[in-house]
Short mmCIF file of C-alpha atoms in Angstrom, two decimals:
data_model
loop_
_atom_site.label_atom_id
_atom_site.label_comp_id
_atom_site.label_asym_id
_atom_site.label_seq_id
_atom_site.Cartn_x
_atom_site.Cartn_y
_atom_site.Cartn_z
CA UNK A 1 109.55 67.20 79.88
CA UNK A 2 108.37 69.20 77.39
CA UNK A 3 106.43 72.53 77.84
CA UNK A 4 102.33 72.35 78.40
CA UNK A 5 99.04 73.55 77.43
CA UNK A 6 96.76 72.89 80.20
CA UNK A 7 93.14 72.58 79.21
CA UNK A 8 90.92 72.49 82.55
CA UNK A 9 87.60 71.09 81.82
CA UNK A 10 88.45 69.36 78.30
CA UNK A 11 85.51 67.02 78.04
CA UNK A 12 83.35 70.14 79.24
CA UNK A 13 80.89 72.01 76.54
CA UNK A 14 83.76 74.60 75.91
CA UNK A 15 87.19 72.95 76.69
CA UNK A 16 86.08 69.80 73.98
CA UNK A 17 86.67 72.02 71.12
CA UNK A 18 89.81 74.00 72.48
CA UNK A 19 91.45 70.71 72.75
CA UNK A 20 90.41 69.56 69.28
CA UNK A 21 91.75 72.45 67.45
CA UNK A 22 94.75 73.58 69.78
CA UNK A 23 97.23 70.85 68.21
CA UNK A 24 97.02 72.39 64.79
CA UNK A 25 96.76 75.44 65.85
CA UNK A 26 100.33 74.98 67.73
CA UNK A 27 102.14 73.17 64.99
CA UNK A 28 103.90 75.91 63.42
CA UNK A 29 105.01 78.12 66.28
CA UNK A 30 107.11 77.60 68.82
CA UNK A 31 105.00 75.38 70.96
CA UNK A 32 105.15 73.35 68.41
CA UNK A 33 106.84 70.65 70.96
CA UNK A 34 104.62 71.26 73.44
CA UNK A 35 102.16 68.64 75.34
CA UNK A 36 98.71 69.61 75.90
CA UNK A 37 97.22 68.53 78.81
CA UNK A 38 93.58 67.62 78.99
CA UNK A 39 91.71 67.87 82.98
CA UNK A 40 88.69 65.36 83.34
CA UNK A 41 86.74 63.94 86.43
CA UNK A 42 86.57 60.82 84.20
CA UNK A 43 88.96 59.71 81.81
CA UNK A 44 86.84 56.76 81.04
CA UNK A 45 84.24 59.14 79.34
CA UNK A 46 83.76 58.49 75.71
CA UNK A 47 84.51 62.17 75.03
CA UNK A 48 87.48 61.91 76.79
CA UNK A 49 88.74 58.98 75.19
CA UNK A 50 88.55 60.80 71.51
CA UNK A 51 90.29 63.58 73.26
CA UNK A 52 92.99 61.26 73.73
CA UNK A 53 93.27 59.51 70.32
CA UNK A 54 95.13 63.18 69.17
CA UNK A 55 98.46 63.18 68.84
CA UNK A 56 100.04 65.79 71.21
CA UNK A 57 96.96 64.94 73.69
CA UNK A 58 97.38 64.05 77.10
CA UNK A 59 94.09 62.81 79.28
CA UNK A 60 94.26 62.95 82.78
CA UNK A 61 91.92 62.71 85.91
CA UNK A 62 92.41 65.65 88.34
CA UNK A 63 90.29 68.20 89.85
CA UNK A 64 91.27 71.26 88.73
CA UNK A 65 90.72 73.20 92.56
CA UNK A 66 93.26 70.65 93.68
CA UNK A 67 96.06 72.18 91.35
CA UNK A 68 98.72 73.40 93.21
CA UNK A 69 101.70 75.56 92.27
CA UNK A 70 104.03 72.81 92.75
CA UNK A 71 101.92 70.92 90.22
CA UNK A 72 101.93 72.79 87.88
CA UNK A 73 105.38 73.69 88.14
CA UNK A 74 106.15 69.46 87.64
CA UNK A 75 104.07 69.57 84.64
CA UNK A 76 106.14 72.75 83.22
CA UNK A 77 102.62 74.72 82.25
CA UNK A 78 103.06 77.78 80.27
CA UNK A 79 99.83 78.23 79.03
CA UNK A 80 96.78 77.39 80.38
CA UNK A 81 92.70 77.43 79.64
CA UNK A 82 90.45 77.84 82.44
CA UNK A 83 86.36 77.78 82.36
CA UNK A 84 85.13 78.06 85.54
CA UNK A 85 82.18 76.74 87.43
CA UNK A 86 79.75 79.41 88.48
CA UNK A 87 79.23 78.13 92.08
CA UNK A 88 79.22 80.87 95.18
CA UNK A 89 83.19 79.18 95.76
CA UNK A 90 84.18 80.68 92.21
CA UNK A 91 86.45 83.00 93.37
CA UNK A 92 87.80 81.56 95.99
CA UNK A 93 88.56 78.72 93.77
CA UNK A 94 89.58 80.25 90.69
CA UNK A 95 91.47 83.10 92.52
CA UNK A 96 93.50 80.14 94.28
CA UNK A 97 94.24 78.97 90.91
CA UNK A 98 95.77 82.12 89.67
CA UNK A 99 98.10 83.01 92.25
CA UNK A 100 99.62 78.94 91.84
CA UNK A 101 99.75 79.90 87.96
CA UNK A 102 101.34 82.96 88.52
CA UNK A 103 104.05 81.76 91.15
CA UNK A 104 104.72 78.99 89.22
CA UNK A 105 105.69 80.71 86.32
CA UNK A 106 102.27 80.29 83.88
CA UNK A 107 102.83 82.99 81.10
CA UNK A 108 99.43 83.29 79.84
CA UNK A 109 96.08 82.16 80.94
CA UNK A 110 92.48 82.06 78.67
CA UNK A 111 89.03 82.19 81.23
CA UNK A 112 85.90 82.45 80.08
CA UNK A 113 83.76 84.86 81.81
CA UNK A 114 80.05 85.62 81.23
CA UNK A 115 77.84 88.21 79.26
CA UNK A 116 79.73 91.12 79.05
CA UNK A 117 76.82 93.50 80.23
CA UNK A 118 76.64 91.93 83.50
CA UNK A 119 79.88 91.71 84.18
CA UNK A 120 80.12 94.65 86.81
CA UNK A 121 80.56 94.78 90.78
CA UNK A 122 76.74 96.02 91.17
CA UNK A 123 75.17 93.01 89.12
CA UNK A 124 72.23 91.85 91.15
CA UNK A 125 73.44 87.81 90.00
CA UNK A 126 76.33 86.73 92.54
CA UNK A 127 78.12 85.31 89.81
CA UNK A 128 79.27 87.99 87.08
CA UNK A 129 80.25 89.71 90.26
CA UNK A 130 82.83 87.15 90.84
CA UNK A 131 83.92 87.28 86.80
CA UNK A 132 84.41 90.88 87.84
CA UNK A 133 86.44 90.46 91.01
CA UNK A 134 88.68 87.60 89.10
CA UNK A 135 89.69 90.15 85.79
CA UNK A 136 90.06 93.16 88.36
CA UNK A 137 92.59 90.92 90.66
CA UNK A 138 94.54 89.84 87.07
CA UNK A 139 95.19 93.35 86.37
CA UNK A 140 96.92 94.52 89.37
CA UNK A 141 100.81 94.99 89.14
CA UNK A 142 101.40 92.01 91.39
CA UNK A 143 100.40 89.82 87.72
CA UNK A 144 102.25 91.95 85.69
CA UNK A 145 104.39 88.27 84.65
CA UNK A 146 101.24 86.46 83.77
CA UNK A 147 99.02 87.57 80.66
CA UNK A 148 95.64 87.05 80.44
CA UNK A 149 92.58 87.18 78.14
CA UNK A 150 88.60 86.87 79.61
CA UNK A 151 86.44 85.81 76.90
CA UNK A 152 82.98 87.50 77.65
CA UNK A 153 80.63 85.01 76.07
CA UNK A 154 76.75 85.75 75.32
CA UNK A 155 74.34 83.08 76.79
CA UNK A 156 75.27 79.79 75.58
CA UNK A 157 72.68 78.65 72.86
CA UNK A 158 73.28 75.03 73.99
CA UNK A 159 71.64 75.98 77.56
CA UNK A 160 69.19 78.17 76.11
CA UNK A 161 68.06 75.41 73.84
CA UNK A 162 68.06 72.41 75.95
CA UNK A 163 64.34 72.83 77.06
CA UNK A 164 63.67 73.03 72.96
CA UNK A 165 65.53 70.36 72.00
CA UNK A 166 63.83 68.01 75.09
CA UNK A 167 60.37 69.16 74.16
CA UNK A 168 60.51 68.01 70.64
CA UNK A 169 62.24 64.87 71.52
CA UNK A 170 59.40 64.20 73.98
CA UNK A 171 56.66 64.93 71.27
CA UNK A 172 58.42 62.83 68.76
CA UNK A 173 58.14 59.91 71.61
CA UNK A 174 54.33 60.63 72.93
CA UNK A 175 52.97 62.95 70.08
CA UNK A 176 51.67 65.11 73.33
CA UNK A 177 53.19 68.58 73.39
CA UNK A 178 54.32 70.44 76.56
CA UNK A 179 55.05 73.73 77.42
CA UNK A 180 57.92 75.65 76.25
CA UNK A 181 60.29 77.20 77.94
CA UNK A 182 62.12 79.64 76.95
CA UNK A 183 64.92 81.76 78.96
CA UNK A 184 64.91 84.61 76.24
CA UNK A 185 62.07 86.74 76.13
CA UNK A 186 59.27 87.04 73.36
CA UNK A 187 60.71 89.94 71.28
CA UNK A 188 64.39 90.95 71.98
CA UNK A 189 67.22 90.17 69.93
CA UNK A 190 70.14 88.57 71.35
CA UNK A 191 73.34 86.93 69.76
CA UNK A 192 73.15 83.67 71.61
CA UNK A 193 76.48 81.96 71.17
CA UNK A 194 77.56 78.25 70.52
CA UNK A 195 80.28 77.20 73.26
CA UNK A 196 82.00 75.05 70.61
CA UNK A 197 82.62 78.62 68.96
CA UNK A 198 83.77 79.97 71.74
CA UNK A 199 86.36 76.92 72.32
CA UNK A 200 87.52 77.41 69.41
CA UNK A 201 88.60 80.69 69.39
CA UNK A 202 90.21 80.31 72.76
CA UNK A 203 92.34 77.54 71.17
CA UNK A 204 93.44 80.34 68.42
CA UNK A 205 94.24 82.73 71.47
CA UNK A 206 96.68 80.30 73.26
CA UNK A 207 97.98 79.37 69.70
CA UNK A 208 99.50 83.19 69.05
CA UNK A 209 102.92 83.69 69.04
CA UNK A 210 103.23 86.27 71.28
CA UNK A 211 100.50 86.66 74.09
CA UNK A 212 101.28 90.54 75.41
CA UNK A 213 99.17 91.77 72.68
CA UNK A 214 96.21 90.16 74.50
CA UNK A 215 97.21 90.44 78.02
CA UNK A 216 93.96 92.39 79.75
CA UNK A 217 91.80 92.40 76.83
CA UNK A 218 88.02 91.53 77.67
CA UNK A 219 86.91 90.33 74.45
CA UNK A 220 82.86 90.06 73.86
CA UNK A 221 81.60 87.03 72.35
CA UNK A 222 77.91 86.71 70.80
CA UNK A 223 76.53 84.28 68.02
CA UNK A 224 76.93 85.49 64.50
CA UNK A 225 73.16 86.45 64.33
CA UNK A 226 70.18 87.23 66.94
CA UNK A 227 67.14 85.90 67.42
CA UNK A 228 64.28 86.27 69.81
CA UNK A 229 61.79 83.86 71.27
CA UNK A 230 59.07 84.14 68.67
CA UNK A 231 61.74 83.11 66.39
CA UNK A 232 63.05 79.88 68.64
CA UNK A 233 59.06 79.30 68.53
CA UNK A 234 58.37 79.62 64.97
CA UNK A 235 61.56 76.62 65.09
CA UNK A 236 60.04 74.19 67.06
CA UNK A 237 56.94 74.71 65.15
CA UNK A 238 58.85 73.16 62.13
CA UNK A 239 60.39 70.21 63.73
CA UNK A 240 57.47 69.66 65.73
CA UNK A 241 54.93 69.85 62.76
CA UNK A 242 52.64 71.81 64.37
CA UNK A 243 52.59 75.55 66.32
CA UNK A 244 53.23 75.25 69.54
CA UNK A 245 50.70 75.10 71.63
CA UNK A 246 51.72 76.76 75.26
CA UNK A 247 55.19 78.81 75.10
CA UNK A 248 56.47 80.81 78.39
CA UNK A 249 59.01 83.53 77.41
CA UNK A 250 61.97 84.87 80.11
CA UNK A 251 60.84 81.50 81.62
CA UNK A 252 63.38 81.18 84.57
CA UNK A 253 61.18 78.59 87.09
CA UNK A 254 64.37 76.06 86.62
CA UNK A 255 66.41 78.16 89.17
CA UNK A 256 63.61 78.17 91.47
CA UNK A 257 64.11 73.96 91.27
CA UNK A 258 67.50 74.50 91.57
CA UNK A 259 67.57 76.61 94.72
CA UNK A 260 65.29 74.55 96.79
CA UNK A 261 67.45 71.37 95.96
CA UNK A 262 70.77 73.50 96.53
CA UNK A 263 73.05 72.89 99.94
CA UNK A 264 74.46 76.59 100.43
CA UNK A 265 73.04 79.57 100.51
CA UNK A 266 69.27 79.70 98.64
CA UNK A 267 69.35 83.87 97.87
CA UNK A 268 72.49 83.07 96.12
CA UNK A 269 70.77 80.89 93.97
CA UNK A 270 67.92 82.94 93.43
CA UNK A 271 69.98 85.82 92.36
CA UNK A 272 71.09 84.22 89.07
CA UNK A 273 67.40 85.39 87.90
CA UNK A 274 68.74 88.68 87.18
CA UNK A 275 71.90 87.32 84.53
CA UNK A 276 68.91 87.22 81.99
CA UNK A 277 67.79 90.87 82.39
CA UNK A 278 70.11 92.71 80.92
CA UNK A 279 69.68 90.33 77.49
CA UNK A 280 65.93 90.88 77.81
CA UNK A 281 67.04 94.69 77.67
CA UNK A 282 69.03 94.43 74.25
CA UNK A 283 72.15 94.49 75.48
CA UNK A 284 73.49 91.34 74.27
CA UNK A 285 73.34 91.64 70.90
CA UNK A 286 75.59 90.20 68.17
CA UNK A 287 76.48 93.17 66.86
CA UNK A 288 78.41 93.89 70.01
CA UNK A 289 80.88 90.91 69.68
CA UNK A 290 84.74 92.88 69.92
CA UNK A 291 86.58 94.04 66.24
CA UNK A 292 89.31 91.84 67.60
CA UNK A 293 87.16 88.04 67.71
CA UNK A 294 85.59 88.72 64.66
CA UNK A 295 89.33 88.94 62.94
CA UNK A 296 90.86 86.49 64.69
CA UNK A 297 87.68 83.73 64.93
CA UNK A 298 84.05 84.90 64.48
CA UNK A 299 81.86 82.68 65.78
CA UNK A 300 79.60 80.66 63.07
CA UNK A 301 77.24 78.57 64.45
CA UNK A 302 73.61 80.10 64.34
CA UNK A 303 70.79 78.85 66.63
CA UNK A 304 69.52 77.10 64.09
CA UNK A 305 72.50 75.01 63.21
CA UNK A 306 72.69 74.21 67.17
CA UNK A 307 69.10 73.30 67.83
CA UNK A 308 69.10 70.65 64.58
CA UNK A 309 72.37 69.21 66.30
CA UNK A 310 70.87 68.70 69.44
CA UNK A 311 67.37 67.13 68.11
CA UNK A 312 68.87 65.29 65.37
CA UNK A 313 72.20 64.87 66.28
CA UNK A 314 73.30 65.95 63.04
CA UNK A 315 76.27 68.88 63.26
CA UNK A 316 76.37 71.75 60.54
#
């Protein structure tokens, strides 16, 4: 069997384009051989069905908490991509996946973390806090044969967007606006970041040669420009026809809905309110993106090339 890639989450908003770009990427070095191997919970899935039209691409169902060292050691992984859920069993989870990488004999491993700036172990949001606790654990000695990279990625500008993009949709159905809500606030920049960007340069970090060069690097990813919410505003205003007529800025009632329909632990939940703040403070701005992404892949994509995808469907 030949060595692998594995790609956990491939049909996901980030793991789509590392698996599109990975088998060029690979063709002249000396993975050049190797299979990559795409995770889905449905291999049916249209998306994953393209995914497996590429040569070099291997779909399978399998979910990815279930990996075991044995596993992966049957499947001969080498390299592997990992994007997380955010759920209060992240680290358990994710840690569990490590150690089986690492005893198996993984030599380098891509996550994606969250916005750098919250990424600390006194975040008020459970979540970065668990980012945090994962990077810390890959840097002790006892990993010292497994290089990694964490990708630190800016608030995706798909999520940011979706209310947006539904709003306009709605309005183009009824010709009745309704309120907009935004997660950004009214006046601070921030370098909001398409995940297809940030798939793609993952797929350019497991493509290098030689991984050691990476091995512990945080690397901060924002959009290629910021924008605040006046400016997402003054956006829907053109694709609606019209100014908007009720906006909400920092507009974070959808976790509320999400805690009171959660199983676990509510507070948890709640706690994500606080990811936002340190965005609404400045501190994600694109200018902040690391030396090292913008030589290797800067992201493109601008909020305004992702929001005309998602209403019209139509990619830039």
């Amino acid at each position: 069997m030949a060595p692998t890639v594995l790609v956990v989450g491939a049909t996901g908003n980030i793991g789509r384009s590392v698996v599109e770009h990975l088998p060029k990427l690979l063709k002249n070095t000396s993975l050049s051989s190797a299979r990559i191997l795409a995770l889905t919970r449905s291999s049916s899935s249209p998306t994953a069905q393209q995914l497996a039209q590429i040569q070099g691409v291997e779909v399978i169902e399998k979910n990815w908490v279930e990996i075991t060292e044995d596993w992966l050691r049957e499947h001969q992984v080498v390299r592997a991509f990992v994007a997380s859920h955010n759920e209060p069993t992240q680290f358990a989870e994710e840690g569990q996946f490590m150690v089986n990488a690492l005893r198996a004999g993984v030599k380098y491993v891509v996550r994606i973390s969250t916005t750098a700036a919250n990424v600390s172990p006194s975040q008020r949001a459970y979540y970065p806090r668990s980012h945090w606790a994962i990077e810390q654990m890959l840097d002790q000695p006892e990993f010292e044969d497994m290089d990694f990279t964490s990708l630190q990625p800016n608030g995706f500008s798909t999520m940011f967007l979706a209310g947006a993009a539904e709003m306009v949709k709605k309005f183009r159905s009824t010709g009745k606006q309704e309120p907009l809500r935004l997660i950004i606030n009214q006046d601070t920049p921030t370098g909001l970041v398409d995940p297809f960007d940030v798939g793609v340069l993952a797929a350019h970090l497991l493509a290098q040669e030689d991984s050691a060069p990476q091995n512990g690097k945080r690397y901060v990813v924002n959009g290629p420009e910021d924008i605040t919410g006046e400016q997402v505003t003054k956006l829907v205003d053109h694709y609606l026809g019209e100014p908007v007529k009720d906006v909400r800025y920092a507009d974070l009632s959808m976790i509320d809905d999400f805690a009171g329909s959660y199983p676990g632990s509510k507070s948890l939940i709640r706690s994500i309110k606080y990811a936002p703040v340190t965005s609404w403070e400045g501190k994600a701005k694109a200018d902040r993106t690391s030396k090292e992404v913008l030589e290797l892949c800067a992201p493109k994509r601008t909020v305004g090339d992702v929001l005309r995808q998602m209403i019209d469907g139509k990619a830039v």
